[in-house]
JSON list of C-alpha atoms in Angstrom, two decimals:
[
{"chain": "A", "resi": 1, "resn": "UNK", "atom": "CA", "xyz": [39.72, -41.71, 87.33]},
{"chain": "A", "resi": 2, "resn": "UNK", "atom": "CA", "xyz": [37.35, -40.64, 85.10]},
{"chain": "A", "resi": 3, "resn": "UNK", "atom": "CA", "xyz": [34.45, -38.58, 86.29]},
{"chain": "A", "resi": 4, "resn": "UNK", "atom": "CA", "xyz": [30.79, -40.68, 86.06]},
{"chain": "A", "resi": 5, "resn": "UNK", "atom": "CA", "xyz": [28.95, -40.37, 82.86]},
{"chain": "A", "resi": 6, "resn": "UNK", "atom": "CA", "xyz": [25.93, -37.70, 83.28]},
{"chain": "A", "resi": 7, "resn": "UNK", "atom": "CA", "xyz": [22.41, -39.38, 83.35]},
{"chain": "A", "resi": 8, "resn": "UNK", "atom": "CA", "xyz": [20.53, -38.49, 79.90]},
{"chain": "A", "resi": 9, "resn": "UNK", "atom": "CA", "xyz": [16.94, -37.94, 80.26]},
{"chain": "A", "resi": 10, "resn": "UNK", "atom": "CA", "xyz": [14.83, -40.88, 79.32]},
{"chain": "A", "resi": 11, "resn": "UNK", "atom": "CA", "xyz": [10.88, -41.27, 79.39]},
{"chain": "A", "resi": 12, "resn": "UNK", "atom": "CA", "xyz": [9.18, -45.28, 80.11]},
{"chain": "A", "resi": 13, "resn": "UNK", "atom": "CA", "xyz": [5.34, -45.75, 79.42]},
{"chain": "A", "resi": 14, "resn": "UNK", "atom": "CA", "xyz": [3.83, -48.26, 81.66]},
{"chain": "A", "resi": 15, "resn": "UNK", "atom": "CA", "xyz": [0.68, -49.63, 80.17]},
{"chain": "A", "resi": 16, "resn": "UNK", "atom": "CA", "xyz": [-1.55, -51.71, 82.04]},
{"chain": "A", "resi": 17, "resn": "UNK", "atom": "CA", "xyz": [-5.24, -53.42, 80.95]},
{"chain": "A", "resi": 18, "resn": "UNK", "atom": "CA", "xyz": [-7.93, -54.81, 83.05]},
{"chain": "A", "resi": 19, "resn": "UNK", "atom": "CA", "xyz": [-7.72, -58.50, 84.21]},
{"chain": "A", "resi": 20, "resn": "UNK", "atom": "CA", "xyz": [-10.05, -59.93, 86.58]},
{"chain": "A", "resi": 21, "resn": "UNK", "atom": "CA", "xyz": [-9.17, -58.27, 89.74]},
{"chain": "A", "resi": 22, "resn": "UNK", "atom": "CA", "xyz": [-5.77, -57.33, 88.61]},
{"chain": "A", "resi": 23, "resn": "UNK", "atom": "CA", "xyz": [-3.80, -55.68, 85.65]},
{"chain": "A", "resi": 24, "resn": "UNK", "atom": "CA", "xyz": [-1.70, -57.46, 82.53]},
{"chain": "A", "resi": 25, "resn": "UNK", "atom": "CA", "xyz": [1.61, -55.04, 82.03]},
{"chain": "A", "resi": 26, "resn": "UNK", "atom": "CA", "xyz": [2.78, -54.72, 78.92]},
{"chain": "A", "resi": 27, "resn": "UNK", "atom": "CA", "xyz": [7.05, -55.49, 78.68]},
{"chain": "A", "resi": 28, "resn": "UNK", "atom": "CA", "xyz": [9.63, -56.43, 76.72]},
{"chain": "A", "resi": 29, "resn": "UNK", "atom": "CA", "xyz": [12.88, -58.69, 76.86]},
{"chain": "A", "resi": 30, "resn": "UNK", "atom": "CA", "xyz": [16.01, -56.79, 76.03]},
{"chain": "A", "resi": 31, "resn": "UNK", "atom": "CA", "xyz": [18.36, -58.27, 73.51]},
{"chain": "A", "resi": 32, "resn": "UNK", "atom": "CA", "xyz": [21.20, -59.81, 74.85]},
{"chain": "A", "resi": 33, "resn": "UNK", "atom": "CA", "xyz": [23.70, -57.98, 72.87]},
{"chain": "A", "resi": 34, "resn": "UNK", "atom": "CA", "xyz": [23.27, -54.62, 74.81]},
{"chain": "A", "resi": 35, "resn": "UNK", "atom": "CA", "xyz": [25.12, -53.50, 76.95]},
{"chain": "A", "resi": 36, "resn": "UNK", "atom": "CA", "xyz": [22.47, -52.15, 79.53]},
{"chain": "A", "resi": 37, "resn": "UNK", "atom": "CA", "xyz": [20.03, -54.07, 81.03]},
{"chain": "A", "resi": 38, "resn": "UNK", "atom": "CA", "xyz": [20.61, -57.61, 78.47]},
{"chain": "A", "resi": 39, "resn": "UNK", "atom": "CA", "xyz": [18.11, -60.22, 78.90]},
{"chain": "A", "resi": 40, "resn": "UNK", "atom": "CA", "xyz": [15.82, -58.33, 81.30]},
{"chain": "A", "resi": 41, "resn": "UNK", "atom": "CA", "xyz": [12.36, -57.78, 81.00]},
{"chain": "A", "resi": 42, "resn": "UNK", "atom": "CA", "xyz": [11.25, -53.89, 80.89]},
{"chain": "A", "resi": 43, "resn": "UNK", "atom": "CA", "xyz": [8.46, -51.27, 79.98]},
{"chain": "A", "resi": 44, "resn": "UNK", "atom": "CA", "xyz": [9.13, -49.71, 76.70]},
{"chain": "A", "resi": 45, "resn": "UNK", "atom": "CA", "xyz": [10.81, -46.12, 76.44]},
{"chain": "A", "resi": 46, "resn": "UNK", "atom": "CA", "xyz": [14.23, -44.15, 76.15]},
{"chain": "A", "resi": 47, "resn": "UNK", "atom": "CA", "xyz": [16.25, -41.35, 75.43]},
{"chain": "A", "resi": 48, "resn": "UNK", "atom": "CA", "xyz": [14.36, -38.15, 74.79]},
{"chain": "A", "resi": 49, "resn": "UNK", "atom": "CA", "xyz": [15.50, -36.81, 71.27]},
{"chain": "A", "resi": 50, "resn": "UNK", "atom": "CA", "xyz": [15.89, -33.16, 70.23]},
{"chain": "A", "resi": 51, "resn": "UNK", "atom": "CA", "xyz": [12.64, -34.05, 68.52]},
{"chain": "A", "resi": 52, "resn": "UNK", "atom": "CA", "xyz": [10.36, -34.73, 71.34]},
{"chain": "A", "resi": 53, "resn": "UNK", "atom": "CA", "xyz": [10.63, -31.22, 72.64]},
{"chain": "A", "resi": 54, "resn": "UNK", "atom": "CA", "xyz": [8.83, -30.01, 69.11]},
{"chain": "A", "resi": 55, "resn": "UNK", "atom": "CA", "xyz": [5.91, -32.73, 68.84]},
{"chain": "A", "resi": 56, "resn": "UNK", "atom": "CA", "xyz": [2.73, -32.08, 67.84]},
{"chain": "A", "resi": 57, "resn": "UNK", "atom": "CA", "xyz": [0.48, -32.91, 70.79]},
{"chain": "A", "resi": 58, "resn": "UNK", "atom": "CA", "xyz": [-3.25, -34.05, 70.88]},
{"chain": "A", "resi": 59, "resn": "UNK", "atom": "CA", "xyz": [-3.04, -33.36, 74.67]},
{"chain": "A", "resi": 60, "resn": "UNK", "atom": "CA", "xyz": [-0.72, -32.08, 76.65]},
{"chain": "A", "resi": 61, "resn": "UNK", "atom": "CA", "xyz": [0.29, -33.15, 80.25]},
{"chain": "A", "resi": 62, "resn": "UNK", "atom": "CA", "xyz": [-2.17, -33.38, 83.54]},
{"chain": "A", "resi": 63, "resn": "UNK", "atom": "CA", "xyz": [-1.28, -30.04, 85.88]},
{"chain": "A", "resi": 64, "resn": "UNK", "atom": "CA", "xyz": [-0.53, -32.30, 88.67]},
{"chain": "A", "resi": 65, "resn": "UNK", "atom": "CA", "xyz": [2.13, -34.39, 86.69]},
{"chain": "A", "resi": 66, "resn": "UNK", "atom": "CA", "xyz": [3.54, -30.88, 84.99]},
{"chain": "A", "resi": 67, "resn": "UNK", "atom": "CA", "xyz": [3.49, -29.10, 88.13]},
{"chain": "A", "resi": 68, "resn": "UNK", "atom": "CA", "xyz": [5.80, -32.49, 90.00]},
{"chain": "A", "resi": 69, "resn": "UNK", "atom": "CA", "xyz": [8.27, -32.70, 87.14]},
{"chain": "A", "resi": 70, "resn": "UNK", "atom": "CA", "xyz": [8.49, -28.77, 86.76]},
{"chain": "A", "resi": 71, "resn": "UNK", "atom": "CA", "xyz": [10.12, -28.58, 90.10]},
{"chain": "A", "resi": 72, "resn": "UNK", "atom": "CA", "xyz": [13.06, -30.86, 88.45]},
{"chain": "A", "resi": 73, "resn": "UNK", "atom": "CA", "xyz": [13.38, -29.56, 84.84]},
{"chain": "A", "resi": 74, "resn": "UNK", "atom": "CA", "xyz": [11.57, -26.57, 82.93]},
{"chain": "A", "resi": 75, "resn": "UNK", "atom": "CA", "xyz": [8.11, -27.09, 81.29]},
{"chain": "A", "resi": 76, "resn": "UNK", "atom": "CA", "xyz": [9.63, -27.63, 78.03]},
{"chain": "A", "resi": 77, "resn": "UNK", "atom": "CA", "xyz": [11.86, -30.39, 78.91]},
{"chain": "A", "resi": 78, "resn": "UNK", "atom": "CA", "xyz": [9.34, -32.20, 80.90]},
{"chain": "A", "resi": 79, "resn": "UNK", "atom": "CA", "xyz": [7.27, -32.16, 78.25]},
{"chain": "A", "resi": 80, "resn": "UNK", "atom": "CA", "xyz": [9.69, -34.06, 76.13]},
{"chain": "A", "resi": 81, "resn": "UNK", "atom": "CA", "xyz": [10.27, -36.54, 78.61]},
{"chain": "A", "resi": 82, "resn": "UNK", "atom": "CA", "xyz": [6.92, -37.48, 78.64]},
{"chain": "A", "resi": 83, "resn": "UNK", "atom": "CA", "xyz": [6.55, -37.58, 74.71]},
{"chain": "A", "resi": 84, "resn": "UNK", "atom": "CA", "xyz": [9.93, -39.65, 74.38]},
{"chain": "A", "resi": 85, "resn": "UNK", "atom": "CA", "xyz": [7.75, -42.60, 76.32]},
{"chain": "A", "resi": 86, "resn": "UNK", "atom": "CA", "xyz": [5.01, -42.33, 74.03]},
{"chain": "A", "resi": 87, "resn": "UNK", "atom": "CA", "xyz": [7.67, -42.10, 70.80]},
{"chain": "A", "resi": 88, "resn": "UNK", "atom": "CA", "xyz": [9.45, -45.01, 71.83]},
{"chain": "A", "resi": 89, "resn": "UNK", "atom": "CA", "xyz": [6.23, -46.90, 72.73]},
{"chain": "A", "resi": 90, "resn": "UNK", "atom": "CA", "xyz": [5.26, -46.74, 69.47]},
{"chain": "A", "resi": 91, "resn": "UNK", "atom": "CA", "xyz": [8.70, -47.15, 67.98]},
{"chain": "A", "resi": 92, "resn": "UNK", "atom": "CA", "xyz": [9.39, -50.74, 70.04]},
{"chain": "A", "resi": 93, "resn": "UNK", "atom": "CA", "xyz": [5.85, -51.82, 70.43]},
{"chain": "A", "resi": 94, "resn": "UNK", "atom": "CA", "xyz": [3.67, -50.34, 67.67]},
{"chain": "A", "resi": 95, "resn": "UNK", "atom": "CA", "xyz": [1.13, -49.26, 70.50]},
{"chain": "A", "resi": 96, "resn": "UNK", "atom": "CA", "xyz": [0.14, -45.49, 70.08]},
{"chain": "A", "resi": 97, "resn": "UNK", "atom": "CA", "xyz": [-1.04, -43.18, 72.90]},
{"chain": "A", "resi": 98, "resn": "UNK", "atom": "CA", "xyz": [-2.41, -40.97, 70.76]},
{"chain": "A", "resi": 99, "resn": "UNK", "atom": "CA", "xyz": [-5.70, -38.86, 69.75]},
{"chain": "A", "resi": 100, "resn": "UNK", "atom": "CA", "xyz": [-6.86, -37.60, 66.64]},
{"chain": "A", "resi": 101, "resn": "UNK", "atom": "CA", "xyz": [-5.06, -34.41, 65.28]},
{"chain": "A", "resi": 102, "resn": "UNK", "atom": "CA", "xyz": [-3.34, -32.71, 62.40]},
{"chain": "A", "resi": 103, "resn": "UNK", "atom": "CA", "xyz": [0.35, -32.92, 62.54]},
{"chain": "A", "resi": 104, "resn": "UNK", "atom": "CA", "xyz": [2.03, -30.60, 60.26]},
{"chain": "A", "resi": 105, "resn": "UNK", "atom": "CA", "xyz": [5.75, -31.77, 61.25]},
{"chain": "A", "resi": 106, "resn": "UNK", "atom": "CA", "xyz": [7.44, -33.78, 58.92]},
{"chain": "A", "resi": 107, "resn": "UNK", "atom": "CA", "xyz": [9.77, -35.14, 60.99]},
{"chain": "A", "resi": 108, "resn": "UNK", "atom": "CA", "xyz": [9.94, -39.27, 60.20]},
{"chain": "A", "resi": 109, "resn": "UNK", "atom": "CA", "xyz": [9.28, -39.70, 64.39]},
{"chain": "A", "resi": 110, "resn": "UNK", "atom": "CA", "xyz": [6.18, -38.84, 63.86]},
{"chain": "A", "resi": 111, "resn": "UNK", "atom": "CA", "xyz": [4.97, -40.96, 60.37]},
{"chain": "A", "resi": 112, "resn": "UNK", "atom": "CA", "xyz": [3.59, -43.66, 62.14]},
{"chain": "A", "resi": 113, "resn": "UNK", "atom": "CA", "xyz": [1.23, -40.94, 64.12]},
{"chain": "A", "resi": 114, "resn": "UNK", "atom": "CA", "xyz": [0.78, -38.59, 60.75]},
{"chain": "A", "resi": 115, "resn": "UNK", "atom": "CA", "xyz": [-0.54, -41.87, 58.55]},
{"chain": "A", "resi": 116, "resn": "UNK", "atom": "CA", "xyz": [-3.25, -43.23, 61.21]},
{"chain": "A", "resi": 117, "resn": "UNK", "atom": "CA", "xyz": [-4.23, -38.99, 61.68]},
{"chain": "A", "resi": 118, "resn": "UNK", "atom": "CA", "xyz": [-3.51, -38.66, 65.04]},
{"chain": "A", "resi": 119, "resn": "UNK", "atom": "CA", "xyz": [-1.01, -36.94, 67.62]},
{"chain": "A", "resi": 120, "resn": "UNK", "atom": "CA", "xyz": [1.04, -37.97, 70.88]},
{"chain": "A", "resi": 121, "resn": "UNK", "atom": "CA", "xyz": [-1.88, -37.95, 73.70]},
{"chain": "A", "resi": 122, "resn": "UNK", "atom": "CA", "xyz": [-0.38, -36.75, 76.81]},
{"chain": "A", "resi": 123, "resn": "UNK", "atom": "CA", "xyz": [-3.24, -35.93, 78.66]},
{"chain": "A", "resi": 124, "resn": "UNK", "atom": "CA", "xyz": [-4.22, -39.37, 80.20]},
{"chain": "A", "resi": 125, "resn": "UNK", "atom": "CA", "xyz": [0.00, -39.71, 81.17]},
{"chain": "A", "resi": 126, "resn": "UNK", "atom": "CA", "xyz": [-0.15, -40.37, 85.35]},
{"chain": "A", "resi": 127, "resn": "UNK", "atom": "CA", "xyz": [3.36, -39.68, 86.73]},
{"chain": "A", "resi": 128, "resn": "UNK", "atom": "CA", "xyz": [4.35, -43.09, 88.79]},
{"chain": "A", "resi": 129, "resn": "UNK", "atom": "CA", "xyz": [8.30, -42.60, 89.35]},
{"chain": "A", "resi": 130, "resn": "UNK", "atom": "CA", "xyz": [11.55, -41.05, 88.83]},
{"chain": "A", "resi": 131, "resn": "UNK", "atom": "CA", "xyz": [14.93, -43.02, 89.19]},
{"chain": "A", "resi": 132, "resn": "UNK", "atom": "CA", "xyz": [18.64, -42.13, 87.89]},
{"chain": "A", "resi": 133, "resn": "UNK", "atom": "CA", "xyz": [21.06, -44.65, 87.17]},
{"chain": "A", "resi": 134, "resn": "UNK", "atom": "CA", "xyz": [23.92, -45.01, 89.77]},
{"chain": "A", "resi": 135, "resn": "UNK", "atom": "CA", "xyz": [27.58, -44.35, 89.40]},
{"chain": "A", "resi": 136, "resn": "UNK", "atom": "CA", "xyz": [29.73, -46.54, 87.27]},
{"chain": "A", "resi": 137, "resn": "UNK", "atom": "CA", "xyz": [27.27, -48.35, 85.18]},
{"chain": "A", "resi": 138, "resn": "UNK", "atom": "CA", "xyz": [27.79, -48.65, 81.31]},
{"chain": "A", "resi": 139, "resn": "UNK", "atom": "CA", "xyz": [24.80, -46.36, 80.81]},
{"chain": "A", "resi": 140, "resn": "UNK", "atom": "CA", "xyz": [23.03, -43.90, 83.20]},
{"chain": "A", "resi": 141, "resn": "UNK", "atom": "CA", "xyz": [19.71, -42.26, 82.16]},
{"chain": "A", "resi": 142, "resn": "UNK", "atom": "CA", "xyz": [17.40, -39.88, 84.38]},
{"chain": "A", "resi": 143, "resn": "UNK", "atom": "CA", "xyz": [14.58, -41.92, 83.86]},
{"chain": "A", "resi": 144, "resn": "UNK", "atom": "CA", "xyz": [11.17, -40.98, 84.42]},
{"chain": "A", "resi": 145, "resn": "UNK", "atom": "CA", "xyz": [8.08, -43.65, 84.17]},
{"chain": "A", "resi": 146, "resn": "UNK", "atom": "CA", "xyz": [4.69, -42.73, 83.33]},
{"chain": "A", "resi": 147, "resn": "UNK", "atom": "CA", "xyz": [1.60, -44.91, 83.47]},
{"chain": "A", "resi": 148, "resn": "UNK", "atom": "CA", "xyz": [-1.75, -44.92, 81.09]},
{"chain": "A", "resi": 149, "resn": "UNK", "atom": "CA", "xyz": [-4.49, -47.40, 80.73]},
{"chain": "A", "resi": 150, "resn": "UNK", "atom": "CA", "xyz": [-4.25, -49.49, 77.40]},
{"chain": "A", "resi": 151, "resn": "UNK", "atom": "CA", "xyz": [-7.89, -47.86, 76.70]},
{"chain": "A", "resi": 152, "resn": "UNK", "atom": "CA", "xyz": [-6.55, -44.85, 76.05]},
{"chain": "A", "resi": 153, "resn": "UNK", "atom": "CA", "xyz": [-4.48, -46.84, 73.06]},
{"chain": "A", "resi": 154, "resn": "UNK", "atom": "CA", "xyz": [-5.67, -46.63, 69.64]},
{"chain": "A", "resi": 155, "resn": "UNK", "atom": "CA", "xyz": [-7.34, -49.62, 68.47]},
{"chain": "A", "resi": 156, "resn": "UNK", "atom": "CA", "xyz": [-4.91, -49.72, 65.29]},
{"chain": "A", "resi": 157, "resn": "UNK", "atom": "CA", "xyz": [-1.38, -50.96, 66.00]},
{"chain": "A", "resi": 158, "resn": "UNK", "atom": "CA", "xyz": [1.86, -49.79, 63.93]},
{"chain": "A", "resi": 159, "resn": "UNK", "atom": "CA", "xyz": [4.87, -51.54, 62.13]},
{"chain": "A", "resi": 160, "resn": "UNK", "atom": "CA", "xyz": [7.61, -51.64, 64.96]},
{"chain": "A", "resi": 161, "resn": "UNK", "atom": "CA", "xyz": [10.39, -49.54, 63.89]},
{"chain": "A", "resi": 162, "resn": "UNK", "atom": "CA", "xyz": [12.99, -50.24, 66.73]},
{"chain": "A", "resi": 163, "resn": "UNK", "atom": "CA", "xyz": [13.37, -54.06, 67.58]},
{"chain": "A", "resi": 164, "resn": "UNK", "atom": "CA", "xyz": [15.15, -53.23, 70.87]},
{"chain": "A", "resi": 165, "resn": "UNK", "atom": "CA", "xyz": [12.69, -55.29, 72.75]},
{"chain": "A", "resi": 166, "resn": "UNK", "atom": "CA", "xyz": [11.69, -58.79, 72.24]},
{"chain": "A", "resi": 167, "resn": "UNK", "atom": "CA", "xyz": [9.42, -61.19, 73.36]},
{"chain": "A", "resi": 168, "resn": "UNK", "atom": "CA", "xyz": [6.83, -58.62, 73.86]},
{"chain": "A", "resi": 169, "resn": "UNK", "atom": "CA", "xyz": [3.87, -59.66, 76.40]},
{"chain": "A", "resi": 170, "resn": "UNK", "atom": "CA", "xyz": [1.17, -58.53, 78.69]},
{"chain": "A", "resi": 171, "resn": "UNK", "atom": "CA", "xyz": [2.47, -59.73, 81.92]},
{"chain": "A", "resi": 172, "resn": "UNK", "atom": "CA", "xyz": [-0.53, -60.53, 85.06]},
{"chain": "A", "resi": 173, "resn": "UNK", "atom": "CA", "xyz": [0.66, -58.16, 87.68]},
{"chain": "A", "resi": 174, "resn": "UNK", "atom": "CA", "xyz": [1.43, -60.81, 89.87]},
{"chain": "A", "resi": 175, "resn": "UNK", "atom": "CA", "xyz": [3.57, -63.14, 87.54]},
{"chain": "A", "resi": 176, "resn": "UNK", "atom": "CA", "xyz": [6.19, -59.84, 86.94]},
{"chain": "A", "resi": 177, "resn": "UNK", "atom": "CA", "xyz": [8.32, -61.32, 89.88]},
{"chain": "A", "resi": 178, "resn": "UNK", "atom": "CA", "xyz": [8.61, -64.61, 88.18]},
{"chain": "A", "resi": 179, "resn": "UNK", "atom": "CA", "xyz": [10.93, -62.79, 85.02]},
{"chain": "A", "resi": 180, "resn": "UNK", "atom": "CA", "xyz": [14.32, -61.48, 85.14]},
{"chain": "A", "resi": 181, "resn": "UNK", "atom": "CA", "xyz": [14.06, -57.67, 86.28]},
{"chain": "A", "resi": 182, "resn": "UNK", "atom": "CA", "xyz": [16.34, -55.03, 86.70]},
{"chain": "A", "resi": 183, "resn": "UNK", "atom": "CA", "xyz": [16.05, -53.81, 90.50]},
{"chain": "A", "resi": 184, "resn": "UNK", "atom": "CA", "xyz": [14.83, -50.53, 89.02]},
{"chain": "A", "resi": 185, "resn": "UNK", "atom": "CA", "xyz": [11.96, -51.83, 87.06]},
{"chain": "A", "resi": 186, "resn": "UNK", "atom": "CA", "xyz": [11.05, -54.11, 90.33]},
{"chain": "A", "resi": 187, "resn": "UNK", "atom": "CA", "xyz": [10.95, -50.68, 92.12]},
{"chain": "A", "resi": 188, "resn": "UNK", "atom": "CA", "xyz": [8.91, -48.80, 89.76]},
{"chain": "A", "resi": 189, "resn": "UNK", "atom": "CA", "xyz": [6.36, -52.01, 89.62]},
{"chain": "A", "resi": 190, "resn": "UNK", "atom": "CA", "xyz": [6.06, -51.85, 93.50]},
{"chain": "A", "resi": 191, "resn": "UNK", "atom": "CA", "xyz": [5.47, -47.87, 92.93]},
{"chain": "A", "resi": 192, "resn": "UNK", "atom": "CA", "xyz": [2.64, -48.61, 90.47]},
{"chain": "A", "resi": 193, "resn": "UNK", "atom": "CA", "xyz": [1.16, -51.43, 93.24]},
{"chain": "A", "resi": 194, "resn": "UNK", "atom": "CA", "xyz": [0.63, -48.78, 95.75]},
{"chain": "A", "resi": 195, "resn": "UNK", "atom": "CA", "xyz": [-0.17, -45.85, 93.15]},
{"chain": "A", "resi": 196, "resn": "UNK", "atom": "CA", "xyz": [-3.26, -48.19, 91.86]},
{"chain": "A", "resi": 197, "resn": "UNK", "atom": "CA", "xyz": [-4.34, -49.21, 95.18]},
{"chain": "A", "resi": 198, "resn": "UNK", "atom": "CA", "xyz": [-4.00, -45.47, 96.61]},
{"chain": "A", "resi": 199, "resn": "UNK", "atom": "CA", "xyz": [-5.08, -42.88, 94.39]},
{"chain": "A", "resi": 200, "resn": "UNK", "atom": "CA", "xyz": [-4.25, -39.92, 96.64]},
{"chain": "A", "resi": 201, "resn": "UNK", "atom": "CA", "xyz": [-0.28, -42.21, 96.82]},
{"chain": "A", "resi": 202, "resn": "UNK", "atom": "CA", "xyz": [2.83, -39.41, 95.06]},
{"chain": "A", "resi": 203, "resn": "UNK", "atom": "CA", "xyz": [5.00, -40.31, 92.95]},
{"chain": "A", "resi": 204, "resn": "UNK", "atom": "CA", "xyz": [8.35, -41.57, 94.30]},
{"chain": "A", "resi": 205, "resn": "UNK", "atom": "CA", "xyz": [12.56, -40.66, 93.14]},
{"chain": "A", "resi": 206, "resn": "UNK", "atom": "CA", "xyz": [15.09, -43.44, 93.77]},
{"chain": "A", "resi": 207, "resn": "UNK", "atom": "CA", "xyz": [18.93, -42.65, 93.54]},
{"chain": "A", "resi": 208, "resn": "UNK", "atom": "CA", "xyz": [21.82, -43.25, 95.10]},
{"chain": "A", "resi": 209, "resn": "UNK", "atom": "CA", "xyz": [23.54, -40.46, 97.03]},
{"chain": "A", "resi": 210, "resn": "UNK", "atom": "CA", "xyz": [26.77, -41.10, 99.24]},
{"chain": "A", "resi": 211, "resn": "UNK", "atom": "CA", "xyz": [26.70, -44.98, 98.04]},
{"chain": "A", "resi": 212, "resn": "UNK", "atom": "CA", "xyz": [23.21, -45.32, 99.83]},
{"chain": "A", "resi": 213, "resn": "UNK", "atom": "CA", "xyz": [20.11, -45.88, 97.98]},
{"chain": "A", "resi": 214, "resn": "UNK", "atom": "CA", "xyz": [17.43, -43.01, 98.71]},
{"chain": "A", "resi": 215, "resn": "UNK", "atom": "CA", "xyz": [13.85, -42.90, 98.47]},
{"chain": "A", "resi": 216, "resn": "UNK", "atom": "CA", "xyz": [12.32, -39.24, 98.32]},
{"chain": "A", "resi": 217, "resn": "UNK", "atom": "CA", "xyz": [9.05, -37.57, 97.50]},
{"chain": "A", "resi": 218, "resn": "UNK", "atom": "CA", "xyz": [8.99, -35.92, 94.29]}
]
């Protein structure tokens, strides 16, 4: 038997905006021809890339979310993490978290930053939940979700580089139950619920340990 694939670490932006008494969340549909997750509705992110752990920043990360994911990972690698969800925001979306800056890098991950003069923006980032992928699925990632408010968005909006995601929406808060969603994404949107009604609420890890699903403290 094989041993089980080792989670890679992967970074999700959730972005919410004001409506009425409630939020819109911004998701996507996953093609059907993956592998992982096909057909189900998601926040955008991914895999952090070698080049996320050299981006140019605007702002870096809150204390409080640095401090949390520091007892997991070193600074540096937390730091990618977060940028990797902004990156791939961008990439799948065309949204950018971002604040004016000069970015000296040349690396093509950030053009669509470098041509509208600004930098990843890490600074509004709130740290909503941590969950790694079970045993035995196609794909396991050690995936880490992050929430900002679409305000903190730049008002211009990018070419979208990676079509992963379709049918691309702002979802009411309380209509996310009515699409197809992966358990995980179900448990991260119940994490944001009590995060947004609680502001003193911590952030939560799900895994699965001895074939039991655990909820910790981060």
């Amino acid at each position: 038997m094989n041993p089980p694939l080792r989670p890679k670490l992967a970074g999700s932006l959730i972005l919410t905006r004001p409506a009425g008494s409630s939020v819109e969340i911004l998701m996507g549909r996953r093609s059907a021809k993956h592998a992982f997750m096909p057909d189900r509705y998601v926040f955008p992110g991914g895999r952090a890339d070698r080049a996320d752990a050299y981006a140019p920043l605007a702002g870096d990360l809150p204390q409080p979310v640095m401090g949390c994911m520091t007892k997991a990972m070193p600074e540096n690698r937390a730091r990618a993490v977060a940028v990797a969800s902004v990156r791939e925001t961008a990439e799948e979306t065309g949204y950018l978290l971002a604040a004016p800056a000069e970015i000296r890098s040349r690396h093509a991950a950030w053009s669509p930053f470098r041509r509208h003069g600004v930098a990843p923006d890490l600074s509004t980032l709130r740290l909503i939940a941590r969950a790694i992928t079970p045993p035995g699925r196609v794909r396991r990632f050690d995936a880490w979700f992050f929430h900002a408010d679409a305000s903190a968005l730049r008002e211009e909006r990018v070419e979208i580089t990676d079509p992963e995601l379709e049918d691309i929406l702002w979802v009411p808060f309380e209509k996310t139950g009515d699409l197809p969603l992966p358990h995980v994404t179900r448990f991260v949107l119940n994490e944001l619920d009590r995060q947004l009604k609680d502001a003193k609420a911590q952030p939560r890890h799900i895994r699965e340990l001895a074939r039991k699903v655990r909820i910790d403290p981060l």
